[in-house]
Short mmCIF file of C-alpha atoms and ligand atoms in Angstrom, two decimals:
data_model
loop_
_atom_site.label_atom_id
_atom_site.label_comp_id
_atom_site.label_asym_id
_atom_site.label_seq_id
_atom_site.Cartn_x
_atom_site.Cartn_y
_atom_site.Cartn_z
CA MET A 540 3.93 -12.77 1.48
CA LEU A 541 1.00 -10.43 2.11
CA LEU A 542 -1.95 -12.58 1.00
CA LYS A 543 -2.84 -14.87 3.89
CA GLY A 544 -6.18 -16.15 2.56
CA ASN A 545 -9.02 -14.83 0.42
CA THR A 546 -8.91 -11.19 1.40
CA PHE A 547 -11.39 -8.33 1.32
CA VAL A 548 -9.53 -5.05 0.78
CA ALA A 549 -11.89 -2.79 2.72
CA GLY A 550 -12.29 0.95 2.64
CA SER A 551 -12.31 1.81 6.34
CA GLN A 552 -13.09 5.54 6.14
CA TRP A 553 -14.85 7.73 3.52
CA GLY A 554 -13.17 6.18 0.47
CA ASP A 555 -9.89 6.91 -1.33
CA GLU A 556 -7.84 5.12 1.33
CA SER A 557 -5.53 3.63 -1.38
CA LYS A 558 -7.52 0.44 -1.90
CA GLY A 559 -6.36 0.33 -5.51
CA LYS A 560 -2.71 0.44 -4.57
CA ILE A 561 -3.09 -2.22 -1.87
CA ALA A 562 -5.29 -4.48 -4.05
CA ASP A 563 -2.60 -4.24 -6.74
CA CYS A 564 0.05 -5.38 -4.22
CA LEU A 565 -2.07 -8.35 -3.13
CA ALA A 566 -2.97 -9.19 -6.73
CA ALA A 567 0.67 -10.12 -7.34
CA GLU A 568 -0.02 -13.19 -5.17
CA ALA A 569 -3.64 -13.84 -6.21
CA ASP A 570 -5.40 -15.82 -8.93
CA ILE A 571 -8.55 -13.69 -9.02
CA VAL A 572 -9.39 -10.05 -8.21
CA ALA A 573 -13.11 -9.31 -7.89
CA ARG A 574 -15.18 -6.16 -7.46
CA ALA A 575 -18.49 -6.73 -5.65
CA GLN A 576 -20.16 -3.31 -5.51
CA GLY A 577 -20.14 0.32 -6.52
CA GLY A 578 -19.61 1.45 -10.07
CA PRO A 579 -17.76 4.17 -11.95
CA ASN A 580 -18.01 6.39 -8.86
CA ALA A 581 -14.86 4.53 -7.71
CA GLY A 582 -11.44 5.80 -8.75
CA HIS A 583 -8.61 3.43 -7.79
CA THR A 584 -5.11 4.62 -8.61
CA VAL A 585 -2.05 2.49 -9.28
CA TRP A 586 1.31 3.90 -10.33
CA ILE A 587 3.85 1.70 -12.12
CA GLY A 588 6.98 3.83 -12.38
CA GLU A 589 5.88 7.09 -13.96
CA LYS A 590 2.71 5.54 -15.42
CA LYS A 591 -0.58 6.27 -13.73
CA TYR A 592 -3.63 4.01 -14.01
CA VAL A 593 -7.03 4.98 -12.61
CA PHE A 594 -9.59 2.17 -12.47
CA HIS A 595 -13.29 2.92 -12.23
CA LEU A 596 -15.03 -0.37 -13.03
CA LEU A 597 -12.24 -2.84 -13.76
CA PRO A 598 -10.39 -4.56 -10.91
CA CYS A 599 -6.71 -3.63 -10.48
CA GLY A 600 -5.69 -7.23 -11.16
CA ILE A 601 -5.76 -6.35 -14.88
CA LEU A 602 -2.22 -5.09 -14.33
CA HIS A 603 -1.15 -8.67 -13.48
CA ASP A 604 -1.06 -11.03 -16.42
CA HIS A 605 -1.81 -14.11 -14.32
CA CYS A 606 -5.00 -12.70 -12.72
CA VAL A 607 -8.59 -13.29 -13.71
CA ASN A 608 -10.67 -10.17 -12.96
CA ILE A 609 -14.33 -10.26 -12.06
CA VAL A 610 -16.89 -7.47 -12.11
CA GLY A 611 -19.59 -8.94 -9.91
CA ASN A 612 -23.40 -8.87 -9.88
CA GLY A 613 -23.43 -6.14 -7.23
CA VAL A 614 -21.61 -3.63 -9.44
CA VAL A 615 -23.58 -1.14 -11.54
CA ILE A 616 -22.06 -0.69 -14.98
CA GLY A 617 -22.17 2.16 -17.45
CA VAL A 618 -21.86 0.34 -20.75
CA GLU A 619 -19.99 3.11 -22.57
CA GLY A 620 -17.75 3.63 -19.56
CA ILE A 621 -16.63 0.04 -19.28
CA VAL A 622 -16.03 -0.23 -23.04
CA HIS A 623 -13.93 2.93 -22.85
CA GLU A 624 -11.98 1.65 -19.84
CA ILE A 625 -11.19 -1.64 -21.61
CA GLU A 626 -10.17 0.13 -24.84
CA SER A 627 -7.97 2.64 -23.01
CA LEU A 628 -6.07 -0.17 -21.29
CA GLN A 629 -5.71 -2.10 -24.54
CA GLU A 630 -4.36 1.05 -26.23
CA ARG A 631 -1.78 1.26 -23.46
CA GLY A 632 -0.65 -2.27 -24.30
CA TRP A 633 -2.48 -4.28 -21.63
CA ARG A 634 -4.24 -7.55 -22.39
CA VAL A 635 -7.96 -7.36 -21.65
CA ASP A 636 -9.93 -10.24 -23.16
CA GLY A 637 -12.66 -12.77 -22.45
CA LYS A 638 -10.21 -14.81 -20.35
CA ASN A 639 -8.89 -12.19 -17.91
CA LEU A 640 -11.97 -9.99 -17.57
CA LEU A 641 -15.33 -11.52 -16.66
CA ILE A 642 -18.44 -9.42 -16.15
CA SER A 643 -21.48 -10.75 -14.31
CA ASP A 644 -24.56 -11.33 -16.44
CA ARG A 645 -26.58 -10.26 -13.37
CA ALA A 646 -24.89 -6.85 -13.01
CA HIS A 647 -27.24 -3.91 -13.47
CA LEU A 648 -26.72 -1.21 -16.09
CA ILE A 649 -26.38 2.52 -15.57
CA LEU A 650 -28.56 3.90 -18.36
CA PRO A 651 -28.49 7.44 -19.83
CA ARG A 652 -31.54 8.43 -17.77
CA HIS A 653 -29.71 7.48 -14.57
CA LEU A 654 -26.92 9.88 -15.46
CA ALA A 655 -29.47 12.57 -16.27
CA ALA A 656 -31.26 12.03 -12.93
CA ASP A 657 -28.00 12.14 -10.94
CA ASN A 658 -27.01 15.39 -12.66
CA ALA A 659 -30.46 16.91 -12.18
CA ASN A 660 -30.35 16.14 -8.43
CA GLU A 661 -26.89 17.60 -8.08
CA ASP A 662 -27.87 20.75 -9.99
CA SER A 663 -30.83 21.41 -7.70
CA GLU A 664 -29.71 22.88 -4.36
CA GLY A 665 -32.42 21.02 -2.41
CA ASN A 666 -31.45 17.46 -3.46
CA LYS A 667 -27.71 17.90 -3.69
CA LEU A 668 -25.60 15.17 -2.04
CA GLY A 669 -22.24 15.88 -3.64
CA THR A 670 -22.29 12.66 -5.70
CA THR A 671 -19.77 11.77 -8.39
CA ARG A 672 -22.56 12.33 -10.99
CA ARG A 673 -21.98 8.89 -12.52
CA GLY A 674 -25.62 7.77 -12.27
CA VAL A 675 -24.83 5.25 -9.53
CA GLY A 676 -27.62 6.20 -7.08
CA PRO A 677 -30.41 6.25 -9.69
CA ALA A 678 -29.22 2.90 -11.13
CA TYR A 679 -29.35 1.20 -7.71
CA SER A 680 -32.76 2.85 -7.06
CA ASP A 681 -34.10 1.30 -10.26
CA LYS A 682 -32.59 -2.06 -9.34
CA ALA A 683 -34.48 -2.02 -6.05
CA ALA A 684 -37.69 -0.72 -7.69
CA ARG A 685 -37.61 -3.59 -10.27
CA ILE A 686 -39.83 -1.85 -12.83
CA SER A 687 -37.46 -0.52 -15.46
CA ALA A 688 -33.97 -1.70 -14.59
CA MET A 689 -31.86 -3.60 -17.11
CA ARG A 690 -29.05 -6.06 -16.58
CA MET A 691 -26.07 -7.33 -18.55
CA CYS A 692 -28.02 -10.50 -19.42
CA ASP A 693 -30.72 -8.28 -20.99
CA LEU A 694 -28.09 -6.53 -23.11
CA MET A 695 -26.88 -9.90 -24.38
CA GLU A 696 -30.37 -10.64 -25.80
CA PHE A 697 -30.44 -7.51 -27.87
CA ASP A 698 -33.85 -7.91 -29.57
CA LEU A 699 -35.53 -8.24 -26.20
CA PHE A 700 -33.36 -5.42 -24.84
CA ARG A 701 -34.51 -3.16 -27.70
CA GLU A 702 -38.18 -3.89 -26.98
CA LYS A 703 -37.85 -3.35 -23.24
CA TYR A 704 -35.78 -0.21 -23.70
CA ALA A 705 -38.38 1.24 -26.10
CA ARG A 706 -41.10 0.57 -23.52
CA ILE A 707 -39.10 2.32 -20.79
CA CYS A 708 -38.34 5.30 -23.05
CA ASP A 709 -42.01 5.57 -23.83
CA MET A 710 -42.87 5.58 -20.09
CA SER A 711 -40.21 8.21 -19.41
CA ASP A 712 -41.05 10.45 -22.41
CA ILE A 713 -37.59 10.03 -23.92
CA PRO A 714 -37.64 11.29 -27.55
CA GLU A 715 -37.46 8.57 -30.22
CA GLU A 716 -34.35 10.05 -31.84
CA GLU A 717 -32.44 9.93 -28.57
CA MET A 718 -33.65 6.38 -27.95
CA ASN A 719 -32.49 5.18 -31.38
CA ALA A 720 -29.06 6.79 -30.97
CA THR A 721 -28.62 5.02 -27.63
CA LEU A 722 -29.80 1.70 -29.03
CA ASP A 723 -27.41 1.92 -32.01
CA ALA A 724 -24.48 2.54 -29.67
CA TYR A 725 -25.62 -0.19 -27.28
CA ALA A 726 -25.87 -2.75 -30.10
CA ASP A 727 -22.16 -2.24 -30.80
CA HIS A 728 -21.22 -2.23 -27.13
CA ALA A 729 -23.16 -5.45 -26.55
CA GLU A 730 -21.07 -7.25 -29.18
CA PHE A 731 -17.87 -5.74 -27.78
CA LEU A 732 -18.71 -6.96 -24.26
CA ARG A 733 -20.13 -10.39 -25.22
CA PRO A 734 -16.85 -12.33 -24.71
CA HIS A 735 -16.65 -11.00 -21.15
CA VAL A 736 -20.22 -11.54 -19.92
CA THR A 737 -20.83 -14.74 -17.99
CA ASP A 738 -22.16 -16.24 -14.76
CA THR A 739 -19.33 -14.96 -12.54
CA THR A 740 -20.89 -16.50 -9.43
CA ALA A 741 -20.42 -19.98 -10.92
CA VAL A 742 -16.83 -19.06 -11.85
CA LEU A 743 -16.17 -18.01 -8.26
CA HIS A 744 -17.76 -21.17 -6.84
CA ASP A 745 -15.45 -23.29 -9.01
CA ALA A 746 -12.47 -21.15 -8.01
CA LEU A 747 -13.28 -21.55 -4.32
CA GLU A 748 -13.57 -25.30 -4.73
CA ALA A 749 -10.24 -25.40 -6.53
CA GLY A 750 -8.57 -23.42 -3.72
CA LYS A 751 -7.76 -20.38 -5.86
CA ARG A 752 -6.54 -17.26 -4.08
CA ILE A 753 -8.97 -14.36 -4.31
CA VAL A 754 -8.75 -10.63 -3.57
CA PHE A 755 -12.05 -8.81 -3.11
CA GLU A 756 -11.34 -5.21 -4.09
CA GLY A 757 -13.68 -2.99 -2.06
CA ALA A 758 -14.95 0.31 -3.42
CA GLN A 759 -15.89 3.46 -1.48
CA GLY A 760 -15.58 3.13 2.31
CA THR A 761 -17.48 2.00 5.39
CA LEU A 762 -18.63 5.51 6.32
CA LEU A 763 -20.16 5.78 2.83
CA ASP A 764 -22.10 2.50 3.23
CA ILE A 765 -25.82 2.77 2.43
CA ASP A 766 -26.76 1.30 5.84
CA PHE A 767 -23.91 2.27 8.14
CA GLY A 768 -22.53 5.47 6.64
CA THR A 769 -23.41 9.10 7.26
CA TYR A 770 -26.80 8.76 5.54
CA PRO A 771 -27.92 10.42 3.26
CA TYR A 772 -24.38 11.56 2.44
CA VAL A 773 -23.38 8.05 1.44
CA THR A 774 -23.22 5.98 -1.71
CA SER A 775 -25.99 3.55 -2.71
CA SER A 776 -24.31 0.20 -2.14
CA SER A 777 -23.08 -2.02 0.71
CA THR A 778 -19.43 -1.11 0.91
CA THR A 779 -18.73 -3.40 3.87
CA ALA A 780 -17.88 -7.11 4.28
CA GLY A 781 -21.52 -8.14 3.85
CA GLY A 782 -21.55 -6.50 0.43
CA VAL A 783 -18.77 -8.79 -0.74
CA CYS A 784 -21.03 -11.82 -0.28
CA THR A 785 -24.18 -10.37 -1.85
CA GLY A 786 -22.23 -8.60 -4.59
CA LEU A 787 -20.55 -11.79 -5.76
CA GLY A 788 -22.85 -14.61 -4.60
CA ILE A 789 -20.40 -16.26 -2.23
CA PRO A 790 -20.79 -17.38 1.40
CA PRO A 791 -19.30 -15.39 4.32
CA SER A 792 -16.86 -18.25 4.96
CA ALA A 793 -15.22 -17.48 1.60
CA VAL A 794 -13.92 -14.17 2.97
CA GLN A 795 -11.06 -15.33 5.16
CA GLU A 796 -9.32 -12.02 5.83
CA THR A 797 -10.43 -8.40 5.92
CA MET A 798 -7.52 -6.10 5.29
CA ALA A 799 -8.70 -2.62 6.18
CA VAL A 800 -7.01 0.11 4.23
CA VAL A 801 -6.57 3.00 6.66
CA LYS A 802 -5.26 6.30 5.37
CA ALA A 803 -2.86 7.72 8.00
CA TYR A 804 -5.25 10.70 8.25
CA THR A 805 -8.84 11.11 7.03
CA THR A 806 -10.29 12.52 3.81
CA ARG A 807 -13.77 12.95 2.49
CA VAL A 808 -15.12 14.20 -0.88
CA GLY A 809 -18.65 15.46 -1.19
CA LEU A 810 -20.95 16.71 1.49
CA GLY A 811 -21.66 15.49 5.02
CA PRO A 812 -20.34 15.82 8.58
CA PHE A 813 -16.68 15.18 9.37
CA PRO A 814 -15.84 15.68 13.08
CA SER A 815 -12.03 15.58 12.79
CA GLU A 816 -11.88 17.84 9.71
CA MET A 817 -8.95 20.28 9.67
CA ASP A 818 -10.35 23.25 7.81
CA ASP A 819 -7.18 25.20 8.53
CA VAL A 820 -3.60 25.47 7.29
CA PHE A 821 -2.90 21.86 8.33
CA GLY A 822 -5.76 20.66 6.18
CA ALA A 823 -4.45 22.62 3.21
CA LYS A 824 -0.92 21.35 3.82
CA VAL A 825 -2.01 17.73 3.94
CA ARG A 826 -4.18 18.23 0.83
CA GLU A 827 -1.16 19.46 -1.13
CA ALA A 828 1.33 16.94 0.32
CA GLY A 829 -1.08 14.06 -0.23
CA ASP A 830 -2.33 15.34 -3.61
CA GLU A 831 -5.84 14.97 -2.24
CA TYR A 832 -7.94 15.60 -5.33
CA GLY A 833 -10.62 13.09 -6.42
CA ALA A 834 -9.45 10.36 -8.83
CA THR A 835 -12.90 10.35 -10.49
CA THR A 836 -14.03 13.98 -10.35
CA GLY A 837 -10.88 15.98 -9.54
CA ARG A 838 -12.68 17.66 -6.60
CA PRO A 839 -10.46 18.73 -3.68
CA ARG A 840 -10.80 16.26 -0.82
CA ARG A 841 -11.56 17.56 2.65
CA CYS A 842 -8.77 16.53 5.05
CA GLY A 843 -8.77 15.74 8.76
CA TRP A 844 -7.01 13.83 11.52
CA LEU A 845 -7.40 10.12 12.00
CA ASP A 846 -10.79 9.36 13.57
CA MET A 847 -10.83 6.32 15.84
CA VAL A 848 -14.54 6.54 16.62
CA GLY A 849 -15.27 6.01 12.93
CA LEU A 850 -12.54 3.38 12.58
CA ARG A 851 -13.64 1.32 15.59
CA TYR A 852 -17.19 1.34 14.20
CA SER A 853 -15.83 0.33 10.82
CA SER A 854 -13.77 -2.46 12.37
CA ARG A 855 -16.78 -3.92 14.15
CA ILE A 856 -18.91 -3.87 11.01
CA ASN A 857 -16.27 -5.45 8.78
CA GLY A 858 -14.31 -7.59 11.21
CA PHE A 859 -10.86 -6.24 10.42
CA THR A 860 -8.15 -8.90 10.67
CA GLN A 861 -5.27 -6.77 9.31
CA LEU A 862 -4.53 -3.12 8.70
CA ALA A 863 -2.77 -1.62 5.68
CA VAL A 864 -1.88 1.95 6.63
CA SER A 865 -1.34 4.20 3.63
CA LYS A 866 0.13 7.64 2.95
CA MET A 867 2.41 7.68 5.99
CA ASP A 868 4.87 9.79 3.94
CA VAL A 869 2.30 12.61 3.77
CA LEU A 870 2.70 13.14 7.53
CA ASP A 871 6.51 13.57 7.24
CA GLY A 872 7.64 16.83 8.78
CA LEU A 873 4.56 17.50 10.94
CA GLU A 874 5.71 18.41 14.42
CA THR A 875 2.69 17.01 16.26
CA LEU A 876 0.09 14.50 15.14
CA ARG A 877 -3.40 14.18 16.48
CA ILE A 878 -5.63 11.14 16.74
CA CYS A 879 -9.31 11.62 17.49
CA VAL A 880 -9.93 9.00 20.19
CA GLY A 881 -13.46 10.00 21.13
CA TYR A 882 -16.24 12.56 20.65
CA ARG A 883 -17.92 14.87 23.15
CA ARG A 884 -21.38 16.35 22.77
CA ASN A 885 -22.88 18.82 25.24
CA GLY A 886 -20.09 17.96 27.66
CA GLU A 887 -20.80 14.21 27.51
CA ALA A 888 -18.62 11.50 26.00
CA VAL A 889 -20.00 9.86 22.85
CA ASP A 890 -18.41 6.50 22.27
CA ARG A 891 -20.58 5.21 19.44
CA PHE A 892 -20.88 6.52 15.93
CA PRO A 893 -24.26 8.29 15.93
CA ALA A 894 -26.99 7.56 13.38
CA LEU A 895 -28.47 11.04 13.36
CA LEU A 896 -26.44 13.53 11.35
CA SER A 897 -27.50 16.46 13.50
CA VAL A 898 -25.95 14.62 16.48
CA LEU A 899 -22.75 13.82 14.59
CA GLU A 900 -22.54 17.48 13.55
CA GLU A 901 -22.55 18.50 17.21
CA CYS A 902 -19.82 16.03 18.18
CA GLU A 903 -16.50 17.58 19.04
CA PRO A 904 -13.36 15.53 18.59
CA VAL A 905 -11.28 14.55 21.61
CA TYR A 906 -7.66 14.40 20.54
CA GLU A 907 -4.64 12.53 21.75
CA GLU A 908 -1.35 14.04 20.57
CA MET A 909 1.77 12.25 19.47
CA PRO A 910 5.11 13.63 18.34
CA GLY A 911 5.68 13.62 14.58
CA TRP A 912 8.93 12.85 12.73
CA SER A 913 11.15 15.01 10.58
CA GLU A 914 12.65 12.22 8.44
CA ASP A 915 11.59 11.46 4.85
CA THR A 916 9.87 8.05 4.91
CA SER A 917 9.25 7.77 1.18
CA ALA A 918 12.36 5.67 0.48
CA VAL A 919 11.91 3.33 3.46
CA ARG A 920 11.10 -0.28 2.51
CA GLU A 921 11.55 -2.10 5.83
CA TYR A 922 9.25 -1.51 8.79
CA ASP A 923 12.14 -1.39 11.23
CA GLN A 924 13.76 1.41 9.22
CA LEU A 925 10.79 3.75 9.73
CA PRO A 926 11.44 6.62 12.18
CA ALA A 927 10.70 5.58 15.77
CA ASN A 928 7.84 8.10 16.01
CA ALA A 929 6.27 6.78 12.80
CA ARG A 930 6.37 3.26 14.24
CA ALA A 931 4.90 4.57 17.49
CA TYR A 932 2.04 6.18 15.52
CA LEU A 933 1.36 2.92 13.65
CA GLU A 934 1.54 0.89 16.83
CA ARG A 935 -0.90 3.26 18.53
CA ILE A 936 -3.38 2.71 15.66
CA GLU A 937 -2.83 -1.01 16.00
CA ALA A 938 -3.50 -0.87 19.76
CA LEU A 939 -6.59 1.32 19.41
CA LEU A 940 -8.08 -1.05 16.84
CA ASP A 941 -6.69 -4.22 18.37
CA THR A 942 -5.64 -5.35 14.89
CA PRO A 943 -2.12 -5.81 13.50
CA VAL A 944 -0.65 -3.45 10.92
CA THR A 945 0.64 -5.86 8.27
CA CYS A 946 1.29 -3.41 5.46
CA VAL A 947 2.51 0.19 5.28
CA SER A 948 2.51 2.43 2.23
CA VAL A 949 4.88 5.40 1.95
CA GLY A 950 4.40 6.57 -1.63
CA LYS A 951 2.10 6.30 -4.61
CA GLU A 952 4.39 4.02 -6.63
CA ARG A 953 3.67 0.31 -6.53
CA SER A 954 6.99 -0.52 -4.84
CA ALA A 955 6.61 2.06 -2.04
CA THR A 956 4.99 -0.54 0.18
CA MET A 957 6.31 -2.71 2.97
CA ALA A 958 4.89 -5.85 4.49
CA ARG A 959 5.21 -6.41 8.21
CA MET A 960 4.99 -9.99 9.35
P1 GDP B 868 -8.75 4.32 -3.60
O1 GDP B 868 -9.99 4.88 -4.16
O2 GDP B 868 -8.92 3.82 -2.20
O3 GDP B 868 -8.12 3.27 -4.48
O4 GDP B 868 -7.70 5.52 -3.50
P2 GDP B 868 -7.44 6.67 -4.61
O5 GDP B 868 -6.65 6.08 -5.72
O6 GDP B 868 -8.71 7.36 -4.96
O7 GDP B 868 -6.61 7.71 -3.77
C1 GDP B 868 -5.36 7.43 -3.24
C2 GDP B 868 -4.37 8.46 -3.80
O8 GDP B 868 -3.17 8.45 -3.05
C3 GDP B 868 -3.93 8.15 -5.23
O9 GDP B 868 -3.60 9.37 -5.85
C4 GDP B 868 -2.69 7.30 -5.02
O10 GDP B 868 -1.79 7.36 -6.13
C5 GDP B 868 -2.08 7.96 -3.82
N1 GDP B 868 -1.35 7.08 -2.90
C6 GDP B 868 -1.65 5.80 -2.54
N2 GDP B 868 -0.84 5.38 -1.55
C7 GDP B 868 -0.01 6.41 -1.27
C8 GDP B 868 1.03 6.62 -0.32
O11 GDP B 868 1.35 5.76 0.52
N3 GDP B 868 1.64 7.84 -0.32
C9 GDP B 868 1.32 8.83 -1.19
N4 GDP B 868 1.96 9.98 -1.12
N5 GDP B 868 0.33 8.66 -2.10
C10 GDP B 868 -0.33 7.48 -2.13
P1 IMO B 869 -13.36 4.96 -4.11
O1 IMO B 869 -13.70 3.53 -4.46
C1 IMO B 869 -14.61 8.65 -2.21
C2 IMO B 869 -18.85 9.70 -2.45
C3 IMO B 869 -19.18 10.92 -3.28
C4 IMO B 869 -20.40 11.42 -2.52
C5 IMO B 869 -21.11 10.11 -2.14
C6 IMO B 869 -22.21 9.68 -3.08
O2 IMO B 869 -12.49 5.62 -5.10
O3 IMO B 869 -12.87 5.05 -2.71
P2 IMO B 869 -22.19 8.55 -5.49
O4 IMO B 869 -21.66 9.04 -6.80
O5 IMO B 869 -21.62 7.24 -5.06
O6 IMO B 869 -23.69 8.56 -5.44
O7 IMO B 869 -21.73 9.67 -4.42
O8 IMO B 869 -20.10 9.11 -2.13
N1 IMO B 869 -18.05 8.66 -3.16
C7 IMO B 869 -16.74 8.47 -2.97
N2 IMO B 869 -15.86 9.15 -2.20
N3 IMO B 869 -14.21 7.57 -2.90
C8 IMO B 869 -15.10 6.88 -3.64
O9 IMO B 869 -14.78 5.71 -4.24
C9 IMO B 869 -16.42 7.33 -3.73
N4 IMO B 869 -17.52 6.91 -4.39
C10 IMO B 869 -18.50 7.73 -4.01
O10 IMO B 869 -18.14 11.87 -3.26
O11 IMO B 869 -20.01 12.05 -1.34
MG1 MG B 870 -10.70 6.64 -5.04
#
């Protein structure tokens, strides 16, 4: 009903748009759910009844027995973290085995020194970026530097892994005791993960040939992209449509649809400019109503109005073909809604998303106002049953982005979603 072709579920803003919830909805109709980038910095939430699941490295398709889940080559993996995530799901009664979870042998590892480096940067005022402290940036840096990075395929050849790891520890002055403790743990984890590790690119090529239906579950958001985001306050991977291809080893033609997940307002965790931020009572109200606290770190999320300058930029980079608008219920009861339709700087209109942060910091939002609605939308399951002003808000977003809204979410629970044909 919702899945029209192989679909990239894209983060259109600064992350936490409800990609997990939307990917879970699409997974009901898919054969494969694949993650192409990011790592345990992601926190994707799915609620089934009263049960909450937060995914960091595993795709949300694990919650669907018929889905094969792929963690692609572009993902950086903390070995302990992924073992823990698998075990936690198994303890909660979910099947996670070598058939429904495949991990790329080319995926890079987040090693203990990457975690240490991320924490050291965050603890020093000068280098602080407001990261999730999961070692993601340092792991991608090592991947690009090519000197001392390690991949899943290295872990699977443990004698060679041991030798290489010892060499790296020696170069980095890591004490022998610490090195041996890590290696002992990694030896166990390697055996635990062995049934899952494979050439996932080949699996995807076969699936594409066989006409399987695939959901590409994006992580982070376009404005956190390493190239296009608010650099340096970004993550270290390609969070946009291009990243799906490089992070899985598939051609652009394999991505048939890009469903942008657009939160009905904007949030951001961590540092960096945010022109439509509401650092006032509205911001606090939305934070409470939307329970805007990080799924990975628990940090309060900064809240703001919808920003069309950022979204138009995001749409052009990704090629949105559909919009899934989430958290509409959070806006219930607001008398007036604002949409940032442009920026002004020194009295001049700015219609492009600026590269230089000092310029973005000086941009003032230009707002268009729309009337809100007083009704409770959380129980609505048919688009036509939404309050007229809620539909008008959605249709304004649709017009501003020239892309149809095909899905609306009005609550955290899996079923609080409606498709619009
Ligand atoms: P992701 O990283 O894009 O998957 O999003 P997160 O899971 O980090 O953040 C979305 C948060 O909003 C989670 O707590 C979800 O349970 C919750 N959520 C998702 N959709 C809705 C919705 O439509 N309404 C409300 N009230 N909460 C939602
Ligand atoms: P999901 O997939 C929101 C942010 C961090 C920080 C910056 C860099 O759940 O939407 P990193 O640890 O990646 O080096 O941090 O990126 N960030 C996210 N913000 N949602 C995420 O993922 C994020 N992943 C990273 O807060 O500002
Ligand atoms: Mg999240």
